[in-house]
XYZ file of C-alpha atoms in Angstrom:
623
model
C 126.584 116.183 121.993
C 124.403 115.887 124.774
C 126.993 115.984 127.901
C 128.411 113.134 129.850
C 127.395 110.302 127.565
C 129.882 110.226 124.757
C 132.355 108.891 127.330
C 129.803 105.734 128.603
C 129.935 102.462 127.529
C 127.114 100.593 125.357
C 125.528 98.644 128.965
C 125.852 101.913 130.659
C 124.684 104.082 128.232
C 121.510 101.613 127.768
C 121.018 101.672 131.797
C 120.897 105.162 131.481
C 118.241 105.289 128.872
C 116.456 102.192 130.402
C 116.297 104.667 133.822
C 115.021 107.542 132.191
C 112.396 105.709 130.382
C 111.238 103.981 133.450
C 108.538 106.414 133.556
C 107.053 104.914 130.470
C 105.484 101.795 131.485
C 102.578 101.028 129.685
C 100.727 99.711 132.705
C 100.667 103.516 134.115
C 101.848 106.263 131.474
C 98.213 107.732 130.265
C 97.262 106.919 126.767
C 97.776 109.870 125.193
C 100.045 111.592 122.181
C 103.686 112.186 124.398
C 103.912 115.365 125.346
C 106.675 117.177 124.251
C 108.329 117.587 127.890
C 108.291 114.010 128.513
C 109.874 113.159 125.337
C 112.486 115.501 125.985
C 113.646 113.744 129.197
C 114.104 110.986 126.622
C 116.149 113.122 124.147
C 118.532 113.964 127.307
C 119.137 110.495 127.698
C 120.045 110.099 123.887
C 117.706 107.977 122.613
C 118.990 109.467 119.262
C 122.433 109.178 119.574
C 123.545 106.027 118.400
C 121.800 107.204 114.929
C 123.551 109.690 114.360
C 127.634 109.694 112.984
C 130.287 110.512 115.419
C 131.113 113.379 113.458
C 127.657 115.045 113.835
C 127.699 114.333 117.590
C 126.119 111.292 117.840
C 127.444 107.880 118.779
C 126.883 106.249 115.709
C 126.143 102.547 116.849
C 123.923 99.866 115.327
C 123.580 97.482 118.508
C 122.926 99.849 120.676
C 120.038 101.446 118.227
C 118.685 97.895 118.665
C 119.128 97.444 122.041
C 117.459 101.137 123.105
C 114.598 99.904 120.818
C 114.134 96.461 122.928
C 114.011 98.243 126.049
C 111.717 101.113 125.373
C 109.110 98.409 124.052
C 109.928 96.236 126.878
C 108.071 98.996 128.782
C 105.648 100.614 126.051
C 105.574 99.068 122.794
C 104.024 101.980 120.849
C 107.094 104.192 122.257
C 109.516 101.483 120.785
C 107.659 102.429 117.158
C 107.753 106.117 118.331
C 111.629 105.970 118.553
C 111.769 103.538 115.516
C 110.034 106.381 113.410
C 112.161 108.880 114.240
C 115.867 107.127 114.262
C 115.525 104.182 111.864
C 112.609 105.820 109.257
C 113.737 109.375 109.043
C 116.812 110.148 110.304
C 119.064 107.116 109.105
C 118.358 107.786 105.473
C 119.743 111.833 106.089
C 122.635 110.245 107.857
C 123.069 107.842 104.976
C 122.719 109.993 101.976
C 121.715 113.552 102.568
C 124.787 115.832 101.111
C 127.039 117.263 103.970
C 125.677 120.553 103.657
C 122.223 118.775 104.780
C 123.750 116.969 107.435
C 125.357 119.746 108.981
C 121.937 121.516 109.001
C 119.920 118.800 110.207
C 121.502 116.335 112.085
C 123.398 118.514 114.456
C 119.873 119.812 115.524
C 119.406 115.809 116.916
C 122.145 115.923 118.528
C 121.615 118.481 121.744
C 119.148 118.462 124.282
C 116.298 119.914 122.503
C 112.924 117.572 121.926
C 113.177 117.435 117.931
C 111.235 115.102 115.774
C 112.112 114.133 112.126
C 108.884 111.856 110.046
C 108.859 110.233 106.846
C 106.115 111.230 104.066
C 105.287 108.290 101.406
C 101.798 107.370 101.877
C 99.156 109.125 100.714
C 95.223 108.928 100.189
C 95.387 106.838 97.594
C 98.572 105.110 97.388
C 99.597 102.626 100.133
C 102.380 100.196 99.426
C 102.578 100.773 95.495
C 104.578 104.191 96.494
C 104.595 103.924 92.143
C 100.875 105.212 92.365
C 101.939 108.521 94.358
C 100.235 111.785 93.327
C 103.063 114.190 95.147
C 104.994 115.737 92.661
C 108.337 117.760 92.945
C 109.737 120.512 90.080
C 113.110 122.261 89.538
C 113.283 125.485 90.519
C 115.943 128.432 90.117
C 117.285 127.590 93.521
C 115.926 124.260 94.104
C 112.324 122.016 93.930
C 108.996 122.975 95.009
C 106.861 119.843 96.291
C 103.103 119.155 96.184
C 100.989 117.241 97.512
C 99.212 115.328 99.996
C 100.390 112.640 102.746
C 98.599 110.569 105.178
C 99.040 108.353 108.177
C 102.936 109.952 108.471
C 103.751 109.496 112.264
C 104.010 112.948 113.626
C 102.155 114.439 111.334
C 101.295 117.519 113.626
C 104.370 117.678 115.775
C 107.297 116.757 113.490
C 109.749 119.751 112.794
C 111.846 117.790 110.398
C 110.306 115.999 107.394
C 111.272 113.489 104.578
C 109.455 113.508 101.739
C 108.872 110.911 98.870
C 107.672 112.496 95.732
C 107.691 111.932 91.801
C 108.134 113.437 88.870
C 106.817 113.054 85.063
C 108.518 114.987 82.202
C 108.546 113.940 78.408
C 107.165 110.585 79.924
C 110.096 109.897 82.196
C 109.151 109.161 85.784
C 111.522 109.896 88.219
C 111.398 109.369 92.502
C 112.973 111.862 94.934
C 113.436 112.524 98.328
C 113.563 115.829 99.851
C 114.365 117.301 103.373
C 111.351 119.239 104.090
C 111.283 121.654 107.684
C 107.758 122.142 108.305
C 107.823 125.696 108.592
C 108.761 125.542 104.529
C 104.932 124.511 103.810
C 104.310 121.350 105.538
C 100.508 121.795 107.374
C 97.767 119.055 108.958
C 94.707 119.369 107.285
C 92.992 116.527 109.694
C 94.417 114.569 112.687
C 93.541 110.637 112.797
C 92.548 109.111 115.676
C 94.293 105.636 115.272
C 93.040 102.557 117.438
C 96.350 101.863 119.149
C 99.664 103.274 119.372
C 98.198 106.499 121.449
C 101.297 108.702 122.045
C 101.979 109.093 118.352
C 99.818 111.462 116.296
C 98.892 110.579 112.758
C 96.742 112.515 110.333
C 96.132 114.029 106.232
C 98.870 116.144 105.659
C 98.997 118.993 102.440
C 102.274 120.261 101.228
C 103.375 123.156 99.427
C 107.022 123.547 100.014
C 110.386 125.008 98.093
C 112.977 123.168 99.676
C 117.173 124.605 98.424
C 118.845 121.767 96.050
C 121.601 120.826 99.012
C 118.074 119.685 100.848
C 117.293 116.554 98.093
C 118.608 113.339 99.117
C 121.239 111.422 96.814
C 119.439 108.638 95.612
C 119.189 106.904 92.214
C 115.689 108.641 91.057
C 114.533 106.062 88.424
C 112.987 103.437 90.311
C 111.991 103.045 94.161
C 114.818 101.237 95.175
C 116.139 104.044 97.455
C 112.701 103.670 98.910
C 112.636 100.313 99.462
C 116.334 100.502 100.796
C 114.691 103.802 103.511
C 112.419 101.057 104.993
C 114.524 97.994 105.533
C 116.269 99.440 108.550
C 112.344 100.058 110.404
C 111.098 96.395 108.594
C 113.805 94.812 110.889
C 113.709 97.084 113.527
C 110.357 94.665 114.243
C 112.592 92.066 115.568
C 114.070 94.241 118.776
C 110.383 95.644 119.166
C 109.106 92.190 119.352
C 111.706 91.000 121.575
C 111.069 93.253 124.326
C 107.144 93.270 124.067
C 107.355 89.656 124.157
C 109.672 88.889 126.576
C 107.394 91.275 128.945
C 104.165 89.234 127.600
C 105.376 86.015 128.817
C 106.570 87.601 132.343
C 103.284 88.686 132.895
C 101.112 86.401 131.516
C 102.654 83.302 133.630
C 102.508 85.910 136.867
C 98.744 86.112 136.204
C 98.152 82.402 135.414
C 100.120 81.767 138.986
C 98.239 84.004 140.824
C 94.508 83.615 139.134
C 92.640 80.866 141.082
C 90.541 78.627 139.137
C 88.950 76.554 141.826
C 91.505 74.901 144.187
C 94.051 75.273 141.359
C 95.624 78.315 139.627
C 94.922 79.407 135.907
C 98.229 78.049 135.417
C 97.230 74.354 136.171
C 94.441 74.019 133.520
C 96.244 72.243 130.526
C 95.078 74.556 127.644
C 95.992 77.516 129.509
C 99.452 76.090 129.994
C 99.353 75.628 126.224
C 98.546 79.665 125.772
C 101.099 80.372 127.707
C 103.522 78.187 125.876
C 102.325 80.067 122.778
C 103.477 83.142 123.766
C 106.834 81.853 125.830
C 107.863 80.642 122.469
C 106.761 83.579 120.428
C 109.398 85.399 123.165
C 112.112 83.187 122.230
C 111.476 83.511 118.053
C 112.109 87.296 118.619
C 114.978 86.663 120.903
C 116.427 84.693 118.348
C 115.418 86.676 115.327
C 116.681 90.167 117.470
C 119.958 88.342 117.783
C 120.070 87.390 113.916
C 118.776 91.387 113.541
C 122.219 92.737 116.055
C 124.733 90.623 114.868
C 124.289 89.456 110.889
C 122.510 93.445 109.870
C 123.813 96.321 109.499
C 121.379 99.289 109.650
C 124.798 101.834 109.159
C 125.109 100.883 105.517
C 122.863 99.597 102.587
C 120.990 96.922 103.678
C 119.371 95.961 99.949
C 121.592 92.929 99.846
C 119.359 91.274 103.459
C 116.136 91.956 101.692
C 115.359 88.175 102.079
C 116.152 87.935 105.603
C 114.301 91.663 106.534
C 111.031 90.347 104.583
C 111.064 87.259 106.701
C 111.942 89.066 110.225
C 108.874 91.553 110.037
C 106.087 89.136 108.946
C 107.023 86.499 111.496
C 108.035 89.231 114.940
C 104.544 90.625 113.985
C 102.778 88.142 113.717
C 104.524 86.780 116.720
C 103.012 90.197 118.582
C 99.459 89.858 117.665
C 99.301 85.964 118.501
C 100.760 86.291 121.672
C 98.843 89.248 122.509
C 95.418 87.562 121.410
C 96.567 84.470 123.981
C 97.299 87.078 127.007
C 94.298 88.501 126.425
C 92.178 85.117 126.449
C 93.922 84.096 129.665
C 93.266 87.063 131.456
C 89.429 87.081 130.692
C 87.316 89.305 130.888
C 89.584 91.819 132.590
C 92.002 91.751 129.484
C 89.160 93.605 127.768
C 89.498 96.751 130.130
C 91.817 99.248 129.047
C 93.597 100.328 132.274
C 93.088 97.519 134.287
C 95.201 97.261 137.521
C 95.625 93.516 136.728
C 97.060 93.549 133.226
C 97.891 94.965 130.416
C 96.229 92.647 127.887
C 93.494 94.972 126.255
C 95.843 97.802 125.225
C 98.616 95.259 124.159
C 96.289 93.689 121.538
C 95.230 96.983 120.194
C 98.867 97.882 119.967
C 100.304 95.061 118.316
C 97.558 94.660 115.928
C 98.586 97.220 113.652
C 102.091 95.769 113.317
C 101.604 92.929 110.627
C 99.990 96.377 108.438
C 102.414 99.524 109.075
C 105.721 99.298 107.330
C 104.381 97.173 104.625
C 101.869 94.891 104.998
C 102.563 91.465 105.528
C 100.963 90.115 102.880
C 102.752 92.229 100.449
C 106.195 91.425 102.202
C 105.571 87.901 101.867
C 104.898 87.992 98.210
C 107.948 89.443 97.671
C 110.097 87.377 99.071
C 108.756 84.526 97.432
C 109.378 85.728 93.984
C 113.320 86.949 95.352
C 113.627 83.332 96.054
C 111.343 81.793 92.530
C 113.924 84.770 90.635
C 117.214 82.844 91.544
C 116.135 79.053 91.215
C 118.486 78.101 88.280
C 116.287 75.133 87.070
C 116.028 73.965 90.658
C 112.312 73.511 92.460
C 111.817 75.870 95.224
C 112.379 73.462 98.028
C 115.399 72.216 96.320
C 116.523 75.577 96.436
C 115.716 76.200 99.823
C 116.828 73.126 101.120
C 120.375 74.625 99.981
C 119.878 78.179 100.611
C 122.028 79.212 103.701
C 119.271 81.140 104.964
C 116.416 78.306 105.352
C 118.652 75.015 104.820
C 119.739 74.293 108.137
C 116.346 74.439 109.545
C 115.170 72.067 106.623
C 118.008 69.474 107.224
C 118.003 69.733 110.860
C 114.201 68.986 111.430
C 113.171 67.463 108.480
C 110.750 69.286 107.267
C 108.927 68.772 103.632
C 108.178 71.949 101.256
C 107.846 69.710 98.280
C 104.004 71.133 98.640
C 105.605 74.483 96.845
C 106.864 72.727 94.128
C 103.474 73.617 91.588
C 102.665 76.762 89.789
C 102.439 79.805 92.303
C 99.704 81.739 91.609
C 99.211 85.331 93.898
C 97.557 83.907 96.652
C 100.404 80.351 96.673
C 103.534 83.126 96.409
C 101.805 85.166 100.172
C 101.305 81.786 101.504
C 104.868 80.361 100.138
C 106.774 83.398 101.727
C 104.932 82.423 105.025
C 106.422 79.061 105.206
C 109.566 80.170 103.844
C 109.801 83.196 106.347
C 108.971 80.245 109.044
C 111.920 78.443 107.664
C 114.508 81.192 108.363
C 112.887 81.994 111.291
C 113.962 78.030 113.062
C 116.998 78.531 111.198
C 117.573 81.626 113.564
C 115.998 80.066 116.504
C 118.607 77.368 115.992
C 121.570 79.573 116.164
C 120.196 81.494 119.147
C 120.453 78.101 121.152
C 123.086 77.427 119.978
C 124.943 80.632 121.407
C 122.530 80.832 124.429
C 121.868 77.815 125.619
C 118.299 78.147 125.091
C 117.587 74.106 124.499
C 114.078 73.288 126.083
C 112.553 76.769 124.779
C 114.222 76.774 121.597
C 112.889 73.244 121.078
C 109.259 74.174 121.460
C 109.445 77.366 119.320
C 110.271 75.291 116.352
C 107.676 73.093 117.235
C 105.428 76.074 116.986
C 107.366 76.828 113.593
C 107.341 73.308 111.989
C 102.928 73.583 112.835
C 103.072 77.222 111.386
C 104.615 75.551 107.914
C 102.129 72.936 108.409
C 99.047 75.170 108.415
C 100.180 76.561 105.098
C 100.490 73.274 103.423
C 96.549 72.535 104.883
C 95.886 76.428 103.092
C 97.264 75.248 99.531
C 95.036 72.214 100.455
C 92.133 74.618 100.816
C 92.576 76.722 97.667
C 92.959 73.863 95.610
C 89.156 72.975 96.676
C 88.248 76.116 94.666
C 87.467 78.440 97.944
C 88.233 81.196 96.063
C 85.941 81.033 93.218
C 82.833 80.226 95.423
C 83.754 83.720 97.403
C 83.979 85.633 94.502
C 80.124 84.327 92.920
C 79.298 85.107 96.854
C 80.150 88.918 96.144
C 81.849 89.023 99.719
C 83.945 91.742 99.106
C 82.483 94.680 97.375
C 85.702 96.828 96.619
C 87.676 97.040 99.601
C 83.898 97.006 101.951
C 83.279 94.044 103.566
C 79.513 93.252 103.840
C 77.936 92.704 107.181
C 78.621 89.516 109.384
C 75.445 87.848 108.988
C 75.530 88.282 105.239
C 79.177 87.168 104.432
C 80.801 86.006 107.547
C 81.121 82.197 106.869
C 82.224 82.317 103.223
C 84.722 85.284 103.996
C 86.084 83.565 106.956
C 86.421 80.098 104.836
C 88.195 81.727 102.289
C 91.134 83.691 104.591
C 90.876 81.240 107.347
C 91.162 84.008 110.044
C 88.646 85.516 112.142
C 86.643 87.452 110.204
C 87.565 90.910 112.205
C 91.364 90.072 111.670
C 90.466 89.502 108.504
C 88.710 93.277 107.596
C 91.847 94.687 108.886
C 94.010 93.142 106.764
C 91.550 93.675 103.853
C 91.707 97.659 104.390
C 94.974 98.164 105.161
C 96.380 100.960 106.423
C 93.119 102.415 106.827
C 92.808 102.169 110.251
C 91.597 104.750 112.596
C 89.092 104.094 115.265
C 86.318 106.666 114.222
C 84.790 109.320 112.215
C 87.289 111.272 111.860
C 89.500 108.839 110.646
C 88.960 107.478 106.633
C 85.475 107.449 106.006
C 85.808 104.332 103.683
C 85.418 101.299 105.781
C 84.163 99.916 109.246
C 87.731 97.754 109.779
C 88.911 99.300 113.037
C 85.157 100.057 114.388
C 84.286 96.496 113.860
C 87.839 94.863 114.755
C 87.203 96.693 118.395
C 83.726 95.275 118.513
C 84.397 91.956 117.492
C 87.347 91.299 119.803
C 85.032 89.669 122.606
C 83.265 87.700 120.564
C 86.176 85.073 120.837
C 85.842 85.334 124.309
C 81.931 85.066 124.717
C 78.828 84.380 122.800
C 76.299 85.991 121.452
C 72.888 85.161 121.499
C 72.275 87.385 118.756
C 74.963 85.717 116.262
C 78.227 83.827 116.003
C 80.424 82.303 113.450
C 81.426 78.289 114.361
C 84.431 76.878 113.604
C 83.914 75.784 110.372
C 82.959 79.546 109.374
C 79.107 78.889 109.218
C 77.546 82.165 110.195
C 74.665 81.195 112.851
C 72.207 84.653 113.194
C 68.716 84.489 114.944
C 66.138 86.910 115.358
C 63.080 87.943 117.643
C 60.159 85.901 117.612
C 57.151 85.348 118.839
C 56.844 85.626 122.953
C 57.164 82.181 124.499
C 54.940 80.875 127.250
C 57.373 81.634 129.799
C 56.641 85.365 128.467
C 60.252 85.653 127.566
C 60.876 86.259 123.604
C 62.219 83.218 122.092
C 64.487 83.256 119.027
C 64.194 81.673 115.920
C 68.247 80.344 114.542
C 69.003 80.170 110.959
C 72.265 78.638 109.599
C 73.752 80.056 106.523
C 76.208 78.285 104.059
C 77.692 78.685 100.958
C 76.231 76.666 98.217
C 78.116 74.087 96.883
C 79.834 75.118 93.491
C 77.880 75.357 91.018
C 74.963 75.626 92.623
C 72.546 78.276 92.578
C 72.775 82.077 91.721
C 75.789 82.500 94.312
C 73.236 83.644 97.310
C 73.391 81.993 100.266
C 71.339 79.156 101.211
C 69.431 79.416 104.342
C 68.825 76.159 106.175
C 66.315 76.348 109.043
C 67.200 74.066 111.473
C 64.309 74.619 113.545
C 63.750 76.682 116.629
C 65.286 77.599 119.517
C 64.061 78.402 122.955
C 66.704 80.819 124.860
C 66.143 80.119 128.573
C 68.629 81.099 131.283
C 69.219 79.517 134.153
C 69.989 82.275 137.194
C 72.234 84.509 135.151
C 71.931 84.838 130.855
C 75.908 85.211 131.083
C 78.489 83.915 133.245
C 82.355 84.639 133.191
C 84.070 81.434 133.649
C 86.681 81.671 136.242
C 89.647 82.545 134.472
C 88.830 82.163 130.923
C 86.434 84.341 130.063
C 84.407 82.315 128.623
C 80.636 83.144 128.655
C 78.715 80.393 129.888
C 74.812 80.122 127.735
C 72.365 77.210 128.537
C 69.866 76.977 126.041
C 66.838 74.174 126.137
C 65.990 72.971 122.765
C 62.298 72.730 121.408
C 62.218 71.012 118.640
């Protein structure tokens, strides 16, 4: 074991880790894949202890996996997934269920001072979340299995040493799953690195495999469905909750110190109402992880199975995540135009949002998660409706009885798009349910007030979204041909249909569309624009564009050059599309030419509102 630290208690063996990853900080380490040195300073702390089992020199500790985790992403959010990867993905399963011959091998390698990295291999190519679909295949060999195959978007794909692998298996029609303990010497190569939009010190890439791995090295698992799987990614799914704590709890430090010290006028940022409501946003997206990272350290186990808190796991990533990338898009609005430059000496803001975006996707997409636990919950109903049964289940009922709050709206027939919007409100549910408790222990009162304030208007935005599908949204976008495949068409062509039918901004929206396919150029996926427009598009909520915008009501306004004006200055002609109504037409859109538009500017075209960032247009209108 790595000396002096098997003897040190849990809040001195976190200060000790907390010092040596001081050097971290986000707001100065470079934006670049860790080097190998600097994560070995880490290692000599033991950042990897507490994963591993006494007897394998480790010190073998759930809360103070989750408390490391907090603190690292307190300072640097993407090293918090870094050290999530490693200890809760990869090396928790070997603890779990390797044999002991493995765990002698492997483990005890974790254990000393040198910088060694384990990653986990399910995704491939063509198989994101249905792992079912995987094309990696593993036979039985005199001495063991041979695996092949190819992997994608693994987390240390070129500098793991250590690898576990998810691959199948079809013989006389009988599909079977395994997991194998690959070294990467044994055949494990990077074919092409990805260059991913956030998250910069881990390195991701396409991966090809050829290895022959001894039978000790094959994980004991049951092998005829992807439960072991699904059980592997529970303990990173909650894991989200300790990220999210620390990232937010830095969010709202910062973001009120900039507010305080930004002046607007005679008055601070701080002091303009709606910027005090931003900041409430993200103060009480701080205390929901608080309260869900208490919920993950004291009710979870991540030493044992943790099948059994599928429910409560489900409903911890989508709403920490989501809880990151809302809070992050409201630091970066308050800080302007300077939250839009990476490596600003002001804030952190720009790299923040990038980092957090890709949360509600890795690990299982939200979407997907939510899904799920819907039908866990539709699965046990015994003849009750859902919000009878939620009303009583222990999980969601005390939030429901406490605050009064109505889910008779779930009580219909869930189709696929109800059960990802049900699991929303339901995840909601648990989540003032936790928020609850964590006042209740803390003291927390006036903060844990507002957050389920924020919660109880979450639930009520997915009532308003049944609301919407039941005006037939979904129909109209489908005769609009929107969505070609997984492509989505260009923002002038589809932007207000496409944004009416998700209700999120339409960049938000390709991302969540395409997945995991994510990287921020060329040589990344070549099958979609998602990240390369994302990037582009995230200013155009904080200034227009005289060349295109989509309102609020998802109307996609585009103009083009005309005709030079007498003023010698080209003036543009504004068209506004909208769907047609249903049943209307051939399904394109209808253009309705609301006449033309003269673009003068007074002094400057653009100007950066103190504060906001909002960009500042006056137009005169000819009719």
């Amino acid at each position: 074991m790595t000396d002096g630290l098997s003897s040190l208690s849990t809040d001195e063996f976190i200060k000790s880790v907390e010092a040596a990853a001081a050097k971290f900080d986000s707001a100065t380490y470079p934006q670049q894949n860790l080097p190998a040195d600097d994560w070995s300073l880490l290692v000599k702390a033991g950042v990897l202890l507490p994963t591993l089992p006494r007897e394998y020199g480790g010190r073998d500790s759930h809360v103070e996996m989750c408390r490391i985790i907090e603190s690292v992403s307190e300072l640097n959010l993407p090293l918090g997934m870094y050290l999530t990867v490693i200890t809760s993905v990869a090396l928790r399963p070997i603890a779990l269920y390797a044999t002991e011959e493995a765990k002698r091998e492997v483990l005890s390698e974790f254990a000393g001072d040198d910088p060694m990295i384990c990653g986990f291999a399910a995704t491939e190519p063509g198989c994101g979340s249905a792992l079912s679909s995987m094309t990696t295949g593993f036979t039985e060999t005199g001495h063991g299995y041979r695996i092949q195959g190819r992997k994608h978007w693994q987390a240390f794909s070129s500098s793991a040493h250590w690898w576990l692998v998810a691959a199948k298996s079809t013989v006389g029609g009988r599909r079977r799953y395994g997991y194998f303990i690959v070294k990467r010497s044994e055949g494990f190569r990077t074919i092409e690195p990805y260059e991913p939009l956030g998250l910069k010190v881990i390195d991701y890439g396409l991966n090809e495999i050829d290895a022959s791995v001894p039978r000790h090295r094959r994980i004991q698992a049951p092998d005829d469905g992807l439960q072991a799987a699904a059980e592997m990614l529970m303990a990173s799914r909650s894991m989200m909750a300790a990220m999210a704590s620390g990232f937010l709890r830095r969010l709202a430090r910062e973001a009120q110190a900039y507010a305080d010290n930004r002046p607007v006028g005679p008055a601070p940022l701080s002091a303009i109402r709606f910027a005090r409501y931003r900041l409430k946003a993200i103060e009480t997206s701080a205390a929901i992880a608080a309260a869900l990272n208490h919920y993950l350290e004291i009710s979870l186990d991540m030493k044992s199975s943790m099948l059994g808190s599928l429910p409560a796991v489900h409903a911890i990533k989508t709403v920490a995540t989501e809880r990151m990338f809302s809070a992050a898009h409201h630091y970066q609005q308050l800080t302007g135009g300077e939250g839009y430059r990476c490596g600003s000496s002001t804030n952190i803001a720009a790299q923040a949002f990038l980092d957090a975006r890709v949360y509600t996707i890795f690990d299982g997409t939200n979407d997907l998660l939510s899904q799920q636990l819907t039908e866990h919950c539709l699965a046990r109903l015994g003849g009750k409706t859902l919000s009878d049964f939620l009303s009583a289940w222990p999980l969601t009922a005390p939030a429901l009885a406490g605050h009064g709050v109505d889910l008779t709206f779930l009580d219909r027939k869930l189709d696929q798009e109800h059960r990802v919007l049900a699991g929303r409100a339901i995840a909601y549910a648990f989540a003032m349910t936790q928020v609850m408790n964590w006042a209740s222990r803390t003291g927390a009162g006036d903060t844990a007030g507002d957050a389920v304030e924020f919660l109880k208007a979450d639930i009520a935005q997915v009532a308003t979204e049944f609301g919407l599908l039941d005006t037939g949204i979904l129909e109209t976008a489908l005769s609009h041909r929107c969505l070609t495949g997984r492509r989505l068409m260009p923002l002038s062509h589809c932007a207000g249909s496409f944004q009416r039918t998700m209700q999120k901004p339409w960049s938000s929206a390709a991302v969540r569309v395409c997945g995991s396919r994510w990287p921020s150029g060329s040589r990344g996926i070549g099958t979609n624009f998602a990240a390369r427009g994302f990037s582009r598009a995230m200013t155009f909520s904080s200034r227009s564009s005289s060349a295109g915008s989509v309102t609020s009501s998802g109307v996609a306004v585009t103009s083009r050059p005309r005709s030079r004006s007498r003023t010698g200055r080209p003036s543009r002609r504004f068209s506004v599309h909208r769907p047609p109504p249903s049943g209307v037409g051939n399904g394109s859109p209808r253009t309705e030419r609301i006449g033309t538009l003269t673009a003068r500017m007074i002094r400057a075209r653009r100007r950066i509102a103190a504060g906001s960032g909002a960009m500042m247009m006056f137009l005169s209108f000819r009719p």
